[in-house]
Amino acid sequence: MIDLLQVSVLPPFLTERLAKEYTIHDFVNPTDPDTLLDEVAPKIRGILAGGMKGPNANLINRLENLEIIASFSVGYDATDVVAAQARGVIVTHTPEVLTGDVADLAMTFILMASRRIGESERFLRSGKWLQGRMDLATTVRGRRLGILGLGRIGRAVARRAEIFGLNIAYHDIKPMGDLPYRSYPTLLDLAEASDILLVACEGGDATRGLVDAAVLEALGPSGLLVNTARGPIVDQPALVTALQDGRIAGAALDVFDGEPNVPAELIAMENVVLTPHIASSTNETRRAMGDLVYDNLRAHFDGKPVLTPVPPQGNPGMTP
Ligand code: 8YV
């Protein structure tokens, strides 16, 4: 059997299916990584990775017979793709199959943050309704949605947002001439022209800290920040300060810098919607992602082209 190294937690339905055809070596939390690698490294031909945990250059280069890294995620910032591709190692990810669910969560966030849904629920549950009415919220109709990164997910959110009557604009390193949305040359310009700023670009070095204090300032005191992409794209301390000082009105966040740790300041805020990185977490989508990981590995080891390779890097994009 072909040997795979598993570096990220994966759903049992996937590992159980793979275990029928491959020998999987558990490297998720190894107590003694060097001893394990001394024993198995020369046998490893594939790595099983995830969106939050993938192999770094050291590990990739330690595995002399490595051929493929299959990530159970659309985002591949946790894997050192440049190091892998430099060695001719194929990297695959899971685009398309999760787009709908991630876009659904982003749209839900836009509605939740605007209509103060989390806050309203807490208001009722804590008995406050018996003493009075909830404060009024803001309609989404006619509001300006700025999308950072108009890739598959950004576009899917735009389609949903159009139906809800939002006006859509975006900023991407590539202008999308084929789409009827206004493109802003800089993120700052987009933030200034937005009531709601959605982060939908890819993570990694190219986008780290892109949403900084100046962008939040430009979004303004009635602005909302929504992030369903990657935590580090937002300067998290700057976000906390902006929320504390009322420089923006609220946020809805599925991803965090340093997750699963979430700053206590955010947890304490009424005007912030928080979920534990669940955008793709439906049974249907996770199954489809798992099937794609399986099919990519199967294709590769059957000598066929993989289905969803990560494109050659070195030219970072904003379109996961
Ligand atoms: C992953 C994600 O499922 O696809 C991504 O990039 O962030 C999630 O959908 C999660 O990171 C597990 O690998």
mmCIF file with all atom_site columns, N, CA and C in Angstrom, residues 5-46:
data_model
loop_
_atom_site.group_PDB
_atom_site.id
_atom_site.type_symbol
_atom_site.label_atom_id
_atom_site.label_alt_id
_atom_site.label_comp_id
_atom_site.label_asym_id
_atom_site.label_entity_id
_atom_site.label_seq_id
_atom_site.pdbx_PDB_ins_code
_atom_site.Cartn_x
_atom_site.Cartn_y
_atom_site.Cartn_z
_atom_site.occupancy
_atom_site.B_iso_or_equiv
_atom_site.pdbx_formal_charge
_atom_site.auth_seq_id
_atom_site.auth_comp_id
_atom_site.auth_asym_id
_atom_site.auth_atom_id
_atom_site.pdbx_PDB_model_num
ATOM 1   N N  . LEU A 1 5  ? 1.122   10.660 4.839  1.00 0.00 ? 5  LEU A N  1
ATOM 2   C CA . LEU A 1 5  ? 1.328   11.293 6.139  1.00 0.00 ? 5  LEU A CA 1
ATOM 3   C C  . LEU A 1 5  ? 0.167   12.259 6.364  1.00 0.00 ? 5  LEU A C  1
ATOM 4   N N  . GLN A 1 6  ? -0.555  12.065 7.465  1.00 0.00 ? 6  GLN A N  1
ATOM 5   C CA . GLN A 1 6  ? -1.697  12.945 7.759  1.00 0.00 ? 6  GLN A CA 1
ATOM 6   C C  . GLN A 1 6  ? -1.264  14.014 8.754  1.00 0.00 ? 6  GLN A C  1
ATOM 7   N N  . VAL A 1 7  ? -1.290  15.289 8.322  1.00 0.00 ? 7  VAL A N  1
ATOM 8   C CA . VAL A 1 7  ? -0.806  16.362 9.205  1.00 0.00 ? 7  VAL A CA 1
ATOM 9   C C  . VAL A 1 7  ? -1.937  17.188 9.812  1.00 0.00 ? 7  VAL A C  1
ATOM 10  N N  . SER A 1 8  ? -3.173  16.964 9.354  1.00 0.00 ? 8  SER A N  1
ATOM 11  C CA . SER A 1 8  ? -4.297  17.773 9.845  1.00 0.00 ? 8  SER A CA 1
ATOM 12  C C  . SER A 1 8  ? -5.444  16.855 10.253 1.00 0.00 ? 8  SER A C  1
ATOM 13  N N  . VAL A 1 9  ? -6.248  17.309 11.196 1.00 0.00 ? 9  VAL A N  1
ATOM 14  C CA . VAL A 1 9  ? -7.437  16.541 11.571 1.00 0.00 ? 9  VAL A CA 1
ATOM 15  C C  . VAL A 1 9  ? -8.368  16.489 10.365 1.00 0.00 ? 9  VAL A C  1
ATOM 16  N N  . LEU A 1 10 ? -8.885  15.304 10.071 1.00 0.00 ? 10 LEU A N  1
ATOM 17  C CA . LEU A 1 10 ? -9.778  15.128 8.922  1.00 0.00 ? 10 LEU A CA 1
ATOM 18  C C  . LEU A 1 10 ? -10.988 14.320 9.362  1.00 0.00 ? 10 LEU A C  1
ATOM 19  N N  . PRO A 1 11 ? -12.114 14.430 8.665  1.00 0.00 ? 11 PRO A N  1
ATOM 20  C CA . PRO A 1 11 ? -13.290 13.671 9.089  1.00 0.00 ? 11 PRO A CA 1
ATOM 21  C C  . PRO A 1 11 ? -13.055 12.167 8.957  1.00 0.00 ? 11 PRO A C  1
ATOM 22  N N  . PRO A 1 12 ? -13.569 11.407 9.913  1.00 0.00 ? 12 PRO A N  1
ATOM 23  C CA . PRO A 1 12 ? -13.365 9.948  9.885  1.00 0.00 ? 12 PRO A CA 1
ATOM 24  C C  . PRO A 1 12 ? -13.856 9.305  8.584  1.00 0.00 ? 12 PRO A C  1
ATOM 25  N N  . PHE A 1 13 ? -14.956 9.820  7.986  1.00 0.00 ? 13 PHE A N  1
ATOM 26  C CA . PHE A 1 13 ? -15.440 9.172  6.759  1.00 0.00 ? 13 PHE A CA 1
ATOM 27  C C  . PHE A 1 13 ? -14.370 9.195  5.680  1.00 0.00 ? 13 PHE A C  1
ATOM 28  N N  . LEU A 1 14 ? -13.530 10.225 5.695  1.00 0.00 ? 14 LEU A N  1
ATOM 29  C CA . LEU A 1 14 ? -12.476 10.320 4.686  1.00 0.00 ? 14 LEU A CA 1
ATOM 30  C C  . LEU A 1 14 ? -11.293 9.411  5.054  1.00 0.00 ? 14 LEU A C  1
ATOM 31  N N  . THR A 1 15 ? -10.840 9.496  6.292  1.00 0.00 ? 15 THR A N  1
ATOM 32  C CA . THR A 1 15 ? -9.670  8.684  6.670  1.00 0.00 ? 15 THR A CA 1
ATOM 33  C C  . THR A 1 15 ? -10.016 7.193  6.616  1.00 0.00 ? 15 THR A C  1
ATOM 34  N N  . GLU A 1 16 ? -11.258 6.864  6.991  1.00 0.00 ? 16 GLU A N  1
ATOM 35  C CA . GLU A 1 16 ? -11.654 5.443  6.931  1.00 0.00 ? 16 GLU A CA 1
ATOM 36  C C  . GLU A 1 16 ? -11.671 4.945  5.481  1.00 0.00 ? 16 GLU A C  1
ATOM 37  N N  . ARG A 1 17 ? -12.155 5.778  4.604  1.00 0.00 ? 17 ARG A N  1
ATOM 38  C CA . ARG A 1 17 ? -12.188 5.386  3.176  1.00 0.00 ? 17 ARG A CA 1
ATOM 39  C C  . ARG A 1 17 ? -10.758 5.238  2.641  1.00 0.00 ? 17 ARG A C  1
ATOM 40  N N  . LEU A 1 18 ? -9.915  6.210  2.980  1.00 0.00 ? 18 LEU A N  1
ATOM 41  C CA . LEU A 1 18 ? -8.533  6.160  2.488  1.00 0.00 ? 18 LEU A CA 1
ATOM 42  C C  . LEU A 1 18 ? -7.771  4.977  3.076  1.00 0.00 ? 18 LEU A C  1
ATOM 43  N N  . ALA A 1 19 ? -8.076  4.654  4.336  1.00 0.00 ? 19 ALA A N  1
ATOM 44  C CA . ALA A 1 19 ? -7.316  3.595  5.028  1.00 0.00 ? 19 ALA A CA 1
ATOM 45  C C  . ALA A 1 19 ? -7.495  2.225  4.365  1.00 0.00 ? 19 ALA A C  1
ATOM 46  N N  . LYS A 1 20 ? -8.540  2.093  3.534  1.00 0.00 ? 20 LYS A N  1
ATOM 47  C CA . LYS A 1 20 ? -8.738  0.812  2.831  1.00 0.00 ? 20 LYS A CA 1
ATOM 48  C C  . LYS A 1 20 ? -7.719  0.645  1.712  1.00 0.00 ? 20 LYS A C  1
ATOM 49  N N  . GLU A 1 21 ? -7.169  1.769  1.250  1.00 0.00 ? 21 GLU A N  1
ATOM 50  C CA . GLU A 1 21 ? -6.255  1.705  0.101  1.00 0.00 ? 21 GLU A CA 1
ATOM 51  C C  . GLU A 1 21 ? -4.857  2.225  0.378  1.00 0.00 ? 21 GLU A C  1
ATOM 52  N N  . TYR A 1 22 ? -4.707  2.949  1.492  1.00 0.00 ? 22 TYR A N  1
ATOM 53  C CA . TYR A 1 22 ? -3.404  3.566  1.799  1.00 0.00 ? 22 TYR A CA 1
ATOM 54  C C  . TYR A 1 22 ? -3.041  3.258  3.252  1.00 0.00 ? 22 TYR A C  1
ATOM 55  N N  . THR A 1 23 ? -1.743  3.323  3.547  1.00 0.00 ? 23 THR A N  1
ATOM 56  C CA . THR A 1 23 ? -1.310  3.277  4.940  1.00 0.00 ? 23 THR A CA 1
ATOM 57  C C  . THR A 1 23 ? -1.155  4.726  5.394  1.00 0.00 ? 23 THR A C  1
ATOM 58  N N  . ILE A 1 24 ? -1.953  5.110  6.398  1.00 0.00 ? 24 ILE A N  1
ATOM 59  C CA . ILE A 1 24 ? -1.927  6.506  6.856  1.00 0.00 ? 24 ILE A CA 1
ATOM 60  C C  . ILE A 1 24 ? -1.117  6.598  8.140  1.00 0.00 ? 24 ILE A C  1
ATOM 61  N N  . HIS A 1 25 ? -0.117  7.464  8.136  1.00 0.00 ? 25 HIS A N  1
ATOM 62  C CA . HIS A 1 25 ? 0.694   7.702  9.338  1.00 0.00 ? 25 HIS A CA 1
ATOM 63  C C  . HIS A 1 25 ? 0.217   8.994  9.984  1.00 0.00 ? 25 HIS A C  1
ATOM 64  N N  . ASP A 1 26 ? -0.174  8.892  11.238 1.00 0.00 ? 26 ASP A N  1
ATOM 65  C CA . ASP A 1 26 ? -0.738  10.034 11.948 1.00 0.00 ? 26 ASP A CA 1
ATOM 66  C C  . ASP A 1 26 ? 0.365   11.001 12.392 1.00 0.00 ? 26 ASP A C  1
ATOM 67  N N  . PHE A 1 27 ? 0.351   12.194 11.804 1.00 0.00 ? 27 PHE A N  1
ATOM 68  C CA . PHE A 1 27 ? 1.351   13.211 12.144 1.00 0.00 ? 27 PHE A CA 1
ATOM 69  C C  . PHE A 1 27 ? 0.627   14.497 12.564 1.00 0.00 ? 27 PHE A C  1
ATOM 70  N N  . VAL A 1 28 ? -0.566  14.327 13.120 1.00 0.00 ? 28 VAL A N  1
ATOM 71  C CA . VAL A 1 28 ? -1.365  15.500 13.476 1.00 0.00 ? 28 VAL A CA 1
ATOM 72  C C  . VAL A 1 28 ? -0.765  16.195 14.701 1.00 0.00 ? 28 VAL A C  1
ATOM 73  N N  . ASN A 1 29 ? -0.539  15.421 15.762 1.00 0.00 ? 29 ASN A N  1
ATOM 74  C CA . ASN A 1 29 ? 0.106   15.967 16.964 1.00 0.00 ? 29 ASN A CA 1
ATOM 75  C C  . ASN A 1 29 ? 1.163   14.989 17.433 1.00 0.00 ? 29 ASN A C  1
ATOM 76  N N  . PRO A 1 30 ? 2.220   14.773 16.661 1.00 0.00 ? 30 PRO A N  1
ATOM 77  C CA . PRO A 1 30 ? 3.178   13.732 17.031 1.00 0.00 ? 30 PRO A CA 1
ATOM 78  C C  . PRO A 1 30 ? 3.936   14.102 18.309 1.00 0.00 ? 30 PRO A C  1
ATOM 79  N N  . THR A 1 31 ? 4.056   13.134 19.213 1.00 0.00 ? 31 THR A N  1
ATOM 80  C CA . THR A 1 31 ? 4.786   13.419 20.456 1.00 0.00 ? 31 THR A CA 1
ATOM 81  C C  . THR A 1 31 ? 6.286   13.494 20.165 1.00 0.00 ? 31 THR A C  1
ATOM 82  N N  . ASP A 1 32 ? 6.725   12.655 19.221 1.00 0.00 ? 32 ASP A N  1
ATOM 83  C CA . ASP A 1 32 ? 8.154   12.632 18.897 1.00 0.00 ? 32 ASP A CA 1
ATOM 84  C C  . ASP A 1 32 ? 8.295   12.653 17.365 1.00 0.00 ? 32 ASP A C  1
ATOM 85  N N  . PRO A 1 33 ? 8.130   13.849 16.759 1.00 0.00 ? 33 PRO A N  1
ATOM 86  C CA . PRO A 1 33 ? 8.079   13.918 15.294 1.00 0.00 ? 33 PRO A CA 1
ATOM 87  C C  . PRO A 1 33 ? 9.325   13.374 14.613 1.00 0.00 ? 33 PRO A C  1
ATOM 88  N N  . ASP A 1 34 ? 10.506  13.629 15.190 1.00 0.00 ? 34 ASP A N  1
ATOM 89  C CA . ASP A 1 34 ? 11.738  13.200 14.518 1.00 0.00 ? 34 ASP A CA 1
ATOM 90  C C  . ASP A 1 34 ? 11.849  11.690 14.440 1.00 0.00 ? 34 ASP A C  1
ATOM 91  N N  . THR A 1 35 ? 11.515  11.026 15.556 1.00 0.00 ? 35 THR A N  1
ATOM 92  C CA . THR A 1 35 ? 11.601  9.560  15.555 1.00 0.00 ? 35 THR A CA 1
ATOM 93  C C  . THR A 1 35 ? 10.623  8.982  14.532 1.00 0.00 ? 35 THR A C  1
ATOM 94  N N  . LEU A 1 36 ? 9.411   9.552  14.504 1.00 0.00 ? 36 LEU A N  1
ATOM 95  C CA . LEU A 1 36 ? 8.413   9.054  13.552 1.00 0.00 ? 36 LEU A CA 1
ATOM 96  C C  . LEU A 1 36 ? 8.914   9.264  12.122 1.00 0.00 ? 36 LEU A C  1
ATOM 97  N N  . LEU A 1 37 ? 9.461   10.448 11.864 1.00 0.00 ? 37 LEU A N  1
ATOM 98  C CA . LEU A 1 37 ? 9.932   10.729 10.498 1.00 0.00 ? 37 LEU A CA 1
ATOM 99  C C  . LEU A 1 37 ? 11.130  9.861  10.128 1.00 0.00 ? 37 LEU A C  1
ATOM 100 N N  . ASP A 1 38 ? 12.049  9.626  11.089 1.00 0.00 ? 38 ASP A N  1
ATOM 101 C CA . ASP A 1 38 ? 13.203  8.751  10.807 1.00 0.00 ? 38 ASP A CA 1
ATOM 102 C C  . ASP A 1 38 ? 12.714  7.393  10.303 1.00 0.00 ? 38 ASP A C  1
ATOM 103 N N  . GLU A 1 39 ? 11.588  6.976  10.879 1.00 0.00 ? 39 GLU A N  1
ATOM 104 C CA . GLU A 1 39 ? 11.077  5.646  10.551 1.00 0.00 ? 39 GLU A CA 1
ATOM 105 C C  . GLU A 1 39 ? 10.307  5.634  9.222  1.00 0.00 ? 39 GLU A C  1
ATOM 106 N N  . VAL A 1 40 ? 9.457   6.667  9.001  1.00 0.00 ? 40 VAL A N  1
ATOM 107 C CA . VAL A 1 40 ? 8.542   6.573  7.851  1.00 0.00 ? 40 VAL A CA 1
ATOM 108 C C  . VAL A 1 40 ? 8.899   7.467  6.655  1.00 0.00 ? 40 VAL A C  1
ATOM 109 N N  . ALA A 1 41 ? 9.740   8.503  6.874  1.00 0.00 ? 41 ALA A N  1
ATOM 110 C CA . ALA A 1 41 ? 9.941   9.528  5.825  1.00 0.00 ? 41 ALA A CA 1
ATOM 111 C C  . ALA A 1 41 ? 10.189  8.952  4.429  1.00 0.00 ? 41 ALA A C  1
ATOM 112 N N  . PRO A 1 42 ? 11.102  7.983  4.251  1.00 0.00 ? 42 PRO A N  1
ATOM 113 C CA . PRO A 1 42 ? 11.389  7.528  2.881  1.00 0.00 ? 42 PRO A CA 1
ATOM 114 C C  . PRO A 1 42 ? 10.206  6.859  2.181  1.00 0.00 ? 42 PRO A C  1
ATOM 115 N N  . LYS A 1 43 ? 9.219   6.399  2.990  1.00 0.00 ? 43 LYS A N  1
ATOM 116 C CA . LYS A 1 43 ? 8.067   5.700  2.388  1.00 0.00 ? 43 LYS A CA 1
ATOM 117 C C  . LYS A 1 43 ? 6.956   6.653  1.950  1.00 0.00 ? 43 LYS A C  1
ATOM 118 N N  . ILE A 1 44 ? 6.975   7.876  2.493  1.00 0.00 ? 44 ILE A N  1
ATOM 119 C CA . ILE A 1 44 ? 5.814   8.773  2.300  1.00 0.00 ? 44 ILE A CA 1
ATOM 120 C C  . ILE A 1 44 ? 5.767   9.305  0.866  1.00 0.00 ? 44 ILE A C  1
ATOM 121 N N  . ARG A 1 45 ? 4.625   9.054  0.198  1.00 0.00 ? 45 ARG A N  1
ATOM 122 C CA . ARG A 1 45 ? 4.443   9.570  -1.175 1.00 0.00 ? 45 ARG A CA 1
ATOM 123 C C  . ARG A 1 45 ? 3.361   10.647 -1.249 1.00 0.00 ? 45 ARG A C  1
ATOM 124 N N  . GLY A 1 46 ? 2.576   10.765 -0.172 1.00 0.00 ? 46 GLY A N  1
ATOM 125 C CA . GLY A 1 46 ? 1.524   11.788 -0.184 1.00 0.00 ? 46 GLY A CA 1
ATOM 126 C C  . GLY A 1 46 ? 1.292   12.362 1.202  1.00 0.00 ? 46 GLY A C  1
#
